[in-house]
Amino acid sequence: MTRNKLFPPGYGCARAAGLLLAAGMIFLTACAEGGGEEESSVTILKDGKLKSLIVESFDKSYYDQDELQQKILREAADYNNEAGEGTVSVEKVAAQDGVVRVEMTYADASSYASFNDGIFFLGSAGEAQDAGYDLNRVLSSAKDLKETVGMSDILAMTEMRLLITDRKEPVTLSGKAAYISDNVTMDKKLKTAFFEEESGELAYILFK
């Protein structure tokens, strides 16, 4: 899969984060179970839009917030010139206490995937199959991992939405997870997904 060369595989929000890394900043990762640190993440909204948060170290005196913001804005503008106005929006770039936060909004999942050179499919199981994704998978119940479903069950769950991704940053769903692949763990509310860093497989989440 294609990745921005300035950004190591396994992290999210590649283009904007790549600009930060190019400036010599360090990508901040927080333990999935907490520890008080804020971490980069993605949120799926009810209307299908996506919001992403990128968190980076910004603790050197020669870093310029305005310059960084202009670089990210230019990157988004260049993308929108090809994909359509408003496809990607830079909501906020702010530096405080040695950390920079970049908040971005994407028109839909495909825009997020394209901008970040990754896979982030969001739709029905049937649409995923039509798009060429392999649904010959065994997914486990998010509530009871001993309960599993296969391809025929997955395709029959027409009321569910299916997320397929290769991203590694946590994703907050617009519903609750019902079935997940074995490289996914959910929080107690079944709303936020965490992905196994070492896995080279796509992650699958059925949710409603």
PDB file of C-alpha atoms in Angstrom:
ATOM      1  CA  MET A   1       0.000   0.000   0.000  1.00  0.00           C
ATOM      2  CA  THR A   2       1.163   3.545  -0.709  1.00  0.00           C
ATOM      3  CA  ARG A   3       2.249   5.760   2.157  1.00  0.00           C
ATOM      4  CA  ASN A   4       3.636   9.261   2.352  1.00  0.00           C
ATOM      5  CA  LYS A   5       7.380   8.695   2.457  1.00  0.00           C
ATOM      6  CA  LEU A   6       7.832  11.325   5.173  1.00  0.00           C
ATOM      7  CA  PHE A   7       5.588   9.400   7.527  1.00  0.00           C
ATOM      8  CA  PRO A   8       6.356   5.912   8.856  1.00  0.00           C
ATOM      9  CA  PRO A   9       3.865   3.103   8.106  1.00  0.00           C
ATOM     10  CA  GLY A  10       1.570   2.332  11.013  1.00  0.00           C
ATOM     11  CA  TYR A  11       0.637   5.875  11.937  1.00  0.00           C
ATOM     12  CA  GLY A  12      -2.324   7.929  10.767  1.00  0.00           C
ATOM     13  CA  CYS A  13      -3.049  11.212   8.995  1.00  0.00           C
ATOM     14  CA  ALA A  14      -0.046  10.817   6.750  1.00  0.00           C
ATOM     15  CA  ARG A  15       0.031  14.050   4.735  1.00  0.00           C
ATOM     16  CA  ALA A  16      -0.395  16.568   7.535  1.00  0.00           C
ATOM     17  CA  ALA A  17       1.705  14.520   9.942  1.00  0.00           C
ATOM     18  CA  GLY A  18       4.304  14.161   7.211  1.00  0.00           C
ATOM     19  CA  LEU A  19       4.614  17.926   7.096  1.00  0.00           C
ATOM     20  CA  LEU A  20       5.181  17.955  10.829  1.00  0.00           C
ATOM     21  CA  LEU A  21       7.825  15.262  10.612  1.00  0.00           C
ATOM     22  CA  ALA A  22       9.501  17.095   7.751  1.00  0.00           C
ATOM     23  CA  ALA A  23       9.837  20.040  10.123  1.00  0.00           C
ATOM     24  CA  GLY A  24      11.686  17.779  12.559  1.00  0.00           C
ATOM     25  CA  MET A  25       8.861  17.191  14.992  1.00  0.00           C
ATOM     26  CA  ILE A  26       8.154  13.950  16.797  1.00  0.00           C
ATOM     27  CA  PHE A  27       4.845  12.151  16.433  1.00  0.00           C
ATOM     28  CA  LEU A  28       3.268  11.613  19.845  1.00  0.00           C
ATOM     29  CA  THR A  29       1.749   8.227  20.573  1.00  0.00           C
ATOM     30  CA  ALA A  30      -0.208   7.541  23.709  1.00  0.00           C
ATOM     31  CA  CYS A  31      -0.988   4.198  25.237  1.00  0.00           C
ATOM     32  CA  ALA A  32      -4.383   2.992  24.031  1.00  0.00           C
ATOM     33  CA  GLU A  33      -5.469   2.485  27.615  1.00  0.00           C
ATOM     34  CA  GLY A  34      -4.768   6.106  28.528  1.00  0.00           C
ATOM     35  CA  GLY A  35      -2.029   7.589  30.672  1.00  0.00           C
ATOM     36  CA  GLY A  36      -3.278  11.168  30.378  1.00  0.00           C
ATOM     37  CA  GLU A  37      -1.714  11.953  27.021  1.00  0.00           C
ATOM     38  CA  GLU A  38      -3.788  13.042  24.075  1.00  0.00           C
ATOM     39  CA  GLU A  39      -3.227  11.023  20.923  1.00  0.00           C
ATOM     40  CA  SER A  40      -3.984  11.268  17.251  1.00  0.00           C
ATOM     41  CA  SER A  41      -7.394   9.854  16.364  1.00  0.00           C
ATOM     42  CA  VAL A  42     -10.251   9.772  13.860  1.00  0.00           C
ATOM     43  CA  THR A  43     -13.971  10.236  14.528  1.00  0.00           C
ATOM     44  CA  ILE A  44     -16.740   9.102  12.170  1.00  0.00           C
ATOM     45  CA  LEU A  45     -19.692  11.509  12.325  1.00  0.00           C
ATOM     46  CA  LYS A  46     -23.354  10.603  11.858  1.00  0.00           C
ATOM     47  CA  ASP A  47     -23.493  12.497   8.540  1.00  0.00           C
ATOM     48  CA  GLY A  48     -20.610  10.469   7.097  1.00  0.00           C
ATOM     49  CA  LYS A  49     -17.948  13.137   7.542  1.00  0.00           C
ATOM     50  CA  LEU A  50     -14.717  12.335   9.350  1.00  0.00           C
ATOM     51  CA  LYS A  51     -12.811  14.452  11.846  1.00  0.00           C
ATOM     52  CA  SER A  52      -9.141  13.760  12.468  1.00  0.00           C
ATOM     53  CA  LEU A  53      -6.869  14.960  15.231  1.00  0.00           C
ATOM     54  CA  ILE A  54      -3.091  14.908  14.804  1.00  0.00           C
ATOM     55  CA  VAL A  55      -0.915  15.414  17.884  1.00  0.00           C
ATOM     56  CA  GLU A  56       2.813  16.127  17.521  1.00  0.00           C
ATOM     57  CA  SER A  57       5.736  17.317  19.627  1.00  0.00           C
ATOM     58  CA  PHE A  58       6.382  21.041  19.057  1.00  0.00           C
ATOM     59  CA  ASP A  59       8.968  21.962  21.656  1.00  0.00           C
ATOM     60  CA  LYS A  60      11.812  23.630  19.740  1.00  0.00           C
ATOM     61  CA  SER A  61      12.202  27.407  19.680  1.00  0.00           C
ATOM     62  CA  TYR A  62      12.843  27.478  15.921  1.00  0.00           C
ATOM     63  CA  TYR A  63       9.493  25.866  15.052  1.00  0.00           C
ATOM     64  CA  ASP A  64       7.096  28.351  13.460  1.00  0.00           C
ATOM     65  CA  GLN A  65       3.386  27.691  13.967  1.00  0.00           C
ATOM     66  CA  ASP A  66       2.305  30.107  11.234  1.00  0.00           C
ATOM     67  CA  GLU A  67       4.652  28.523   8.707  1.00  0.00           C
ATOM     68  CA  LEU A  68       3.426  25.064   9.630  1.00  0.00           C
ATOM     69  CA  GLN A  69      -0.210  26.150   9.313  1.00  0.00           C
ATOM     70  CA  GLN A  70       0.411  27.614   5.862  1.00  0.00           C
ATOM     71  CA  LYS A  71       2.070  24.392   4.702  1.00  0.00           C
ATOM     72  CA  ILE A  72      -0.888  22.301   5.837  1.00  0.00           C
ATOM     73  CA  LEU A  73      -3.380  24.756   4.303  1.00  0.00           C
ATOM     74  CA  ARG A  74      -1.529  24.622   0.974  1.00  0.00           C
ATOM     75  CA  GLU A  75      -1.545  20.836   1.035  1.00  0.00           C
ATOM     76  CA  ALA A  76      -5.318  20.795   1.637  1.00  0.00           C
ATOM     77  CA  ALA A  77      -5.923  23.462  -1.027  1.00  0.00           C
ATOM     78  CA  ASP A  78      -3.912  21.528  -3.606  1.00  0.00           C
ATOM     79  CA  TYR A  79      -5.936  18.411  -2.857  1.00  0.00           C
ATOM     80  CA  ASN A  80      -9.255  20.295  -3.041  1.00  0.00           C
ATOM     81  CA  ASN A  81      -8.308  21.733  -6.424  1.00  0.00           C
ATOM     82  CA  GLU A  82      -8.394  18.180  -7.764  1.00  0.00           C
ATOM     83  CA  ALA A  83     -11.044  16.547  -5.584  1.00  0.00           C
ATOM     84  CA  GLY A  84     -13.479  19.429  -5.165  1.00  0.00           C
ATOM     85  CA  GLU A  85     -13.833  22.403  -2.845  1.00  0.00           C
ATOM     86  CA  GLY A  86     -14.447  21.481   0.788  1.00  0.00           C
ATOM     87  CA  THR A  87     -13.378  17.859   0.431  1.00  0.00           C
ATOM     88  CA  VAL A  88     -10.683  18.456   3.058  1.00  0.00           C
ATOM     89  CA  SER A  89     -10.832  21.284   5.594  1.00  0.00           C
ATOM     90  CA  VAL A  90      -8.151  22.357   8.050  1.00  0.00           C
ATOM     91  CA  GLU A  91     -10.104  23.448  11.112  1.00  0.00           C
ATOM     92  CA  LYS A  92      -7.318  24.337  13.523  1.00  0.00           C
ATOM     93  CA  VAL A  93      -3.559  24.326  13.960  1.00  0.00           C
ATOM     94  CA  ALA A  94      -2.518  25.244  17.506  1.00  0.00           C
ATOM     95  CA  ALA A  95       0.679  24.856  19.522  1.00  0.00           C
ATOM     96  CA  GLN A  96       0.743  24.892  23.313  1.00  0.00           C
ATOM     97  CA  ASP A  97       2.957  23.420  26.022  1.00  0.00           C
ATOM     98  CA  GLY A  98       5.324  21.803  23.517  1.00  0.00           C
ATOM     99  CA  VAL A  99       2.572  20.085  21.531  1.00  0.00           C
ATOM    100  CA  VAL A 100       0.895  20.970  18.242  1.00  0.00           C
ATOM    101  CA  ARG A 101      -2.693  19.877  17.501  1.00  0.00           C
ATOM    102  CA  VAL A 102      -4.024  19.761  13.947  1.00  0.00           C
ATOM    103  CA  GLU A 103      -7.782  19.310  13.512  1.00  0.00           C
ATOM    104  CA  MET A 104      -9.105  18.405  10.048  1.00  0.00           C
ATOM    105  CA  THR A 105     -12.489  17.483   8.565  1.00  0.00           C
ATOM    106  CA  TYR A 106     -13.031  15.220   5.551  1.00  0.00           C
ATOM    107  CA  ALA A 107     -16.180  15.115   3.407  1.00  0.00           C
ATOM    108  CA  ASP A 108     -16.329  11.316   3.595  1.00  0.00           C
ATOM    109  CA  ALA A 109     -14.315   8.171   4.212  1.00  0.00           C
ATOM    110  CA  SER A 110     -12.967   7.971   0.660  1.00  0.00           C
ATOM    111  CA  SER A 111     -11.604  11.528   0.925  1.00  0.00           C
ATOM    112  CA  TYR A 112      -9.831  10.637   4.161  1.00  0.00           C
ATOM    113  CA  ALA A 113      -8.366   7.488   2.591  1.00  0.00           C
ATOM    114  CA  SER A 114      -7.209   9.309  -0.543  1.00  0.00           C
ATOM    115  CA  PHE A 115      -5.681  12.292   1.269  1.00  0.00           C
ATOM    116  CA  ASN A 116      -3.788  10.023   3.669  1.00  0.00           C
ATOM    117  CA  ASP A 117      -2.732   7.409   1.103  1.00  0.00           C
ATOM    118  CA  GLY A 118      -4.415   4.574   2.982  1.00  0.00           C
ATOM    119  CA  ILE A 119      -7.502   2.346   3.135  1.00  0.00           C
ATOM    120  CA  PHE A 120     -10.603   3.552   4.941  1.00  0.00           C
ATOM    121  CA  PHE A 121     -13.732   1.996   3.442  1.00  0.00           C
ATOM    122  CA  LEU A 122     -17.085   2.811   5.022  1.00  0.00           C
ATOM    123  CA  GLY A 123     -20.343   1.365   3.698  1.00  0.00           C
ATOM    124  CA  SER A 124     -22.437  -1.787   3.567  1.00  0.00           C
ATOM    125  CA  ALA A 125     -20.930  -5.258   3.322  1.00  0.00           C
ATOM    126  CA  GLY A 126     -22.411  -5.580  -0.162  1.00  0.00           C
ATOM    127  CA  GLU A 127     -20.751  -2.337  -1.258  1.00  0.00           C
ATOM    128  CA  ALA A 128     -17.454  -3.578   0.178  1.00  0.00           C
ATOM    129  CA  GLN A 129     -17.741  -6.797  -1.806  1.00  0.00           C
ATOM    130  CA  ASP A 130     -18.559  -4.848  -4.975  1.00  0.00           C
ATOM    131  CA  ALA A 131     -15.470  -2.695  -4.331  1.00  0.00           C
ATOM    132  CA  GLY A 132     -13.294  -5.819  -4.290  1.00  0.00           C
ATOM    133  CA  TYR A 133     -12.707  -6.267  -0.563  1.00  0.00           C
ATOM    134  CA  ASP A 134     -12.337  -9.835   0.694  1.00  0.00           C
ATOM    135  CA  LEU A 135     -15.261 -10.679   2.979  1.00  0.00           C
ATOM    136  CA  ASN A 136     -14.261 -14.303   3.416  1.00  0.00           C
ATOM    137  CA  ARG A 137     -13.433 -13.497   7.024  1.00  0.00           C
ATOM    138  CA  VAL A 138     -14.328 -14.653  10.495  1.00  0.00           C
ATOM    139  CA  LEU A 139     -15.396 -11.784  12.743  1.00  0.00           C
ATOM    140  CA  SER A 140     -15.984 -12.055  16.479  1.00  0.00           C
ATOM    141  CA  SER A 141     -18.739 -10.479  18.505  1.00  0.00           C
ATOM    142  CA  ALA A 142     -17.503  -7.310  20.187  1.00  0.00           C
ATOM    143  CA  LYS A 143     -19.365  -8.416  23.321  1.00  0.00           C
ATOM    144  CA  ASP A 144     -18.345 -12.089  23.299  1.00  0.00           C
ATOM    145  CA  LEU A 145     -15.258 -13.039  21.275  1.00  0.00           C
ATOM    146  CA  LYS A 146     -16.323 -16.695  21.314  1.00  0.00           C
ATOM    147  CA  GLU A 147     -19.300 -15.821  19.094  1.00  0.00           C
ATOM    148  CA  THR A 148     -18.244 -15.584  15.454  1.00  0.00           C
ATOM    149  CA  VAL A 149     -19.762 -14.904  12.030  1.00  0.00           C
ATOM    150  CA  GLY A 150     -18.572 -15.667   8.507  1.00  0.00           C
ATOM    151  CA  MET A 151     -19.035 -14.175   5.052  1.00  0.00           C
ATOM    152  CA  SER A 152     -22.662 -15.189   4.513  1.00  0.00           C
ATOM    153  CA  ASP A 153     -23.622 -13.727   7.902  1.00  0.00           C
ATOM    154  CA  ILE A 154     -21.685 -10.527   7.211  1.00  0.00           C
ATOM    155  CA  LEU A 155     -23.427 -10.025   3.855  1.00  0.00           C
ATOM    156  CA  ALA A 156     -26.807 -10.681   5.467  1.00  0.00           C
ATOM    157  CA  MET A 157     -26.336  -7.867   7.993  1.00  0.00           C
ATOM    158  CA  THR A 158     -27.612  -5.209   5.599  1.00  0.00           C
ATOM    159  CA  GLU A 159     -28.535  -2.815   8.413  1.00  0.00           C
ATOM    160  CA  MET A 160     -24.908  -2.678   9.607  1.00  0.00           C
ATOM    161  CA  ARG A 161     -22.128  -0.414   8.410  1.00  0.00           C
ATOM    162  CA  LEU A 162     -18.732  -1.947   7.691  1.00  0.00           C
ATOM    163  CA  LEU A 163     -15.425  -0.211   8.310  1.00  0.00           C
ATOM    164  CA  ILE A 164     -12.359  -1.690   6.590  1.00  0.00           C
ATOM    165  CA  THR A 165      -9.059   0.055   7.238  1.00  0.00           C
ATOM    166  CA  ASP A 166      -5.297  -0.246   7.381  1.00  0.00           C
ATOM    167  CA  ARG A 167      -4.930   2.795   9.658  1.00  0.00           C
ATOM    168  CA  LYS A 168      -3.533   2.434  13.173  1.00  0.00           C
ATOM    169  CA  GLU A 169      -4.831   5.511  15.010  1.00  0.00           C
ATOM    170  CA  PRO A 170      -7.919   4.940  17.215  1.00  0.00           C
ATOM    171  CA  VAL A 171     -11.275   5.411  15.471  1.00  0.00           C
ATOM    172  CA  THR A 172     -14.452   6.517  17.232  1.00  0.00           C
ATOM    173  CA  LEU A 173     -17.474   5.066  15.453  1.00  0.00           C
ATOM    174  CA  SER A 174     -20.825   6.737  14.768  1.00  0.00           C
ATOM    175  CA  GLY A 175     -22.470   3.736  16.419  1.00  0.00           C
ATOM    176  CA  LYS A 176     -21.555   0.691  18.494  1.00  0.00           C
ATOM    177  CA  ALA A 177     -19.365  -2.144  17.242  1.00  0.00           C
ATOM    178  CA  ALA A 178     -21.118  -5.480  16.786  1.00  0.00           C
ATOM    179  CA  TYR A 179     -18.428  -7.665  15.164  1.00  0.00           C
ATOM    180  CA  ILE A 180     -14.691  -7.129  14.785  1.00  0.00           C
ATOM    181  CA  SER A 181     -11.649  -8.802  13.264  1.00  0.00           C
ATOM    182  CA  ASP A 182      -8.999 -10.229  15.586  1.00  0.00           C
ATOM    183  CA  ASN A 183      -6.665  -7.247  15.134  1.00  0.00           C
ATOM    184  CA  VAL A 184      -9.206  -4.871  16.692  1.00  0.00           C
ATOM    185  CA  THR A 185     -10.059  -4.177  20.326  1.00  0.00           C
ATOM    186  CA  MET A 186     -12.896  -1.955  21.509  1.00  0.00           C
ATOM    187  CA  ASP A 187     -13.357   0.278  24.525  1.00  0.00           C
ATOM    188  CA  LYS A 188     -15.996  -0.668  27.111  1.00  0.00           C
ATOM    189  CA  LYS A 189     -18.694   1.363  25.360  1.00  0.00           C
ATOM    190  CA  LEU A 190     -17.931  -0.378  22.020  1.00  0.00           C
ATOM    191  CA  LYS A 191     -17.528   3.064  20.454  1.00  0.00           C
ATOM    192  CA  THR A 192     -13.769   3.516  20.038  1.00  0.00           C
ATOM    193  CA  ALA A 193     -11.642   0.992  18.146  1.00  0.00           C
ATOM    194  CA  PHE A 194      -7.940   0.354  18.701  1.00  0.00           C
ATOM    195  CA  PHE A 195      -5.835  -1.464  16.131  1.00  0.00           C
ATOM    196  CA  GLU A 196      -2.983  -3.914  16.551  1.00  0.00           C
ATOM    197  CA  GLU A 197       0.186  -2.079  15.529  1.00  0.00           C
ATOM    198  CA  GLU A 198       1.989  -5.238  14.415  1.00  0.00           C
ATOM    199  CA  SER A 199      -0.806  -6.520  12.190  1.00  0.00           C
ATOM    200  CA  GLY A 200      -0.306  -6.363   8.449  1.00  0.00           C
ATOM    201  CA  GLU A 201      -3.935  -7.348   7.835  1.00  0.00           C
ATOM    202  CA  LEU A 202      -6.860  -5.059   7.159  1.00  0.00           C
ATOM    203  CA  ALA A 203      -9.102  -4.397  10.152  1.00  0.00           C
ATOM    204  CA  TYR A 204     -12.853  -5.064   9.838  1.00  0.00           C
ATOM    205  CA  ILE A 205     -15.579  -3.607  12.072  1.00  0.00           C
ATOM    206  CA  LEU A 206     -19.332  -4.109  11.663  1.00  0.00           C
ATOM    207  CA  PHE A 207     -21.248  -1.480  13.605  1.00  0.00           C
ATOM    208  CA  LYS A 208     -24.681   0.068  13.889  1.00  0.00           C
TER     209      LYS A 208
END
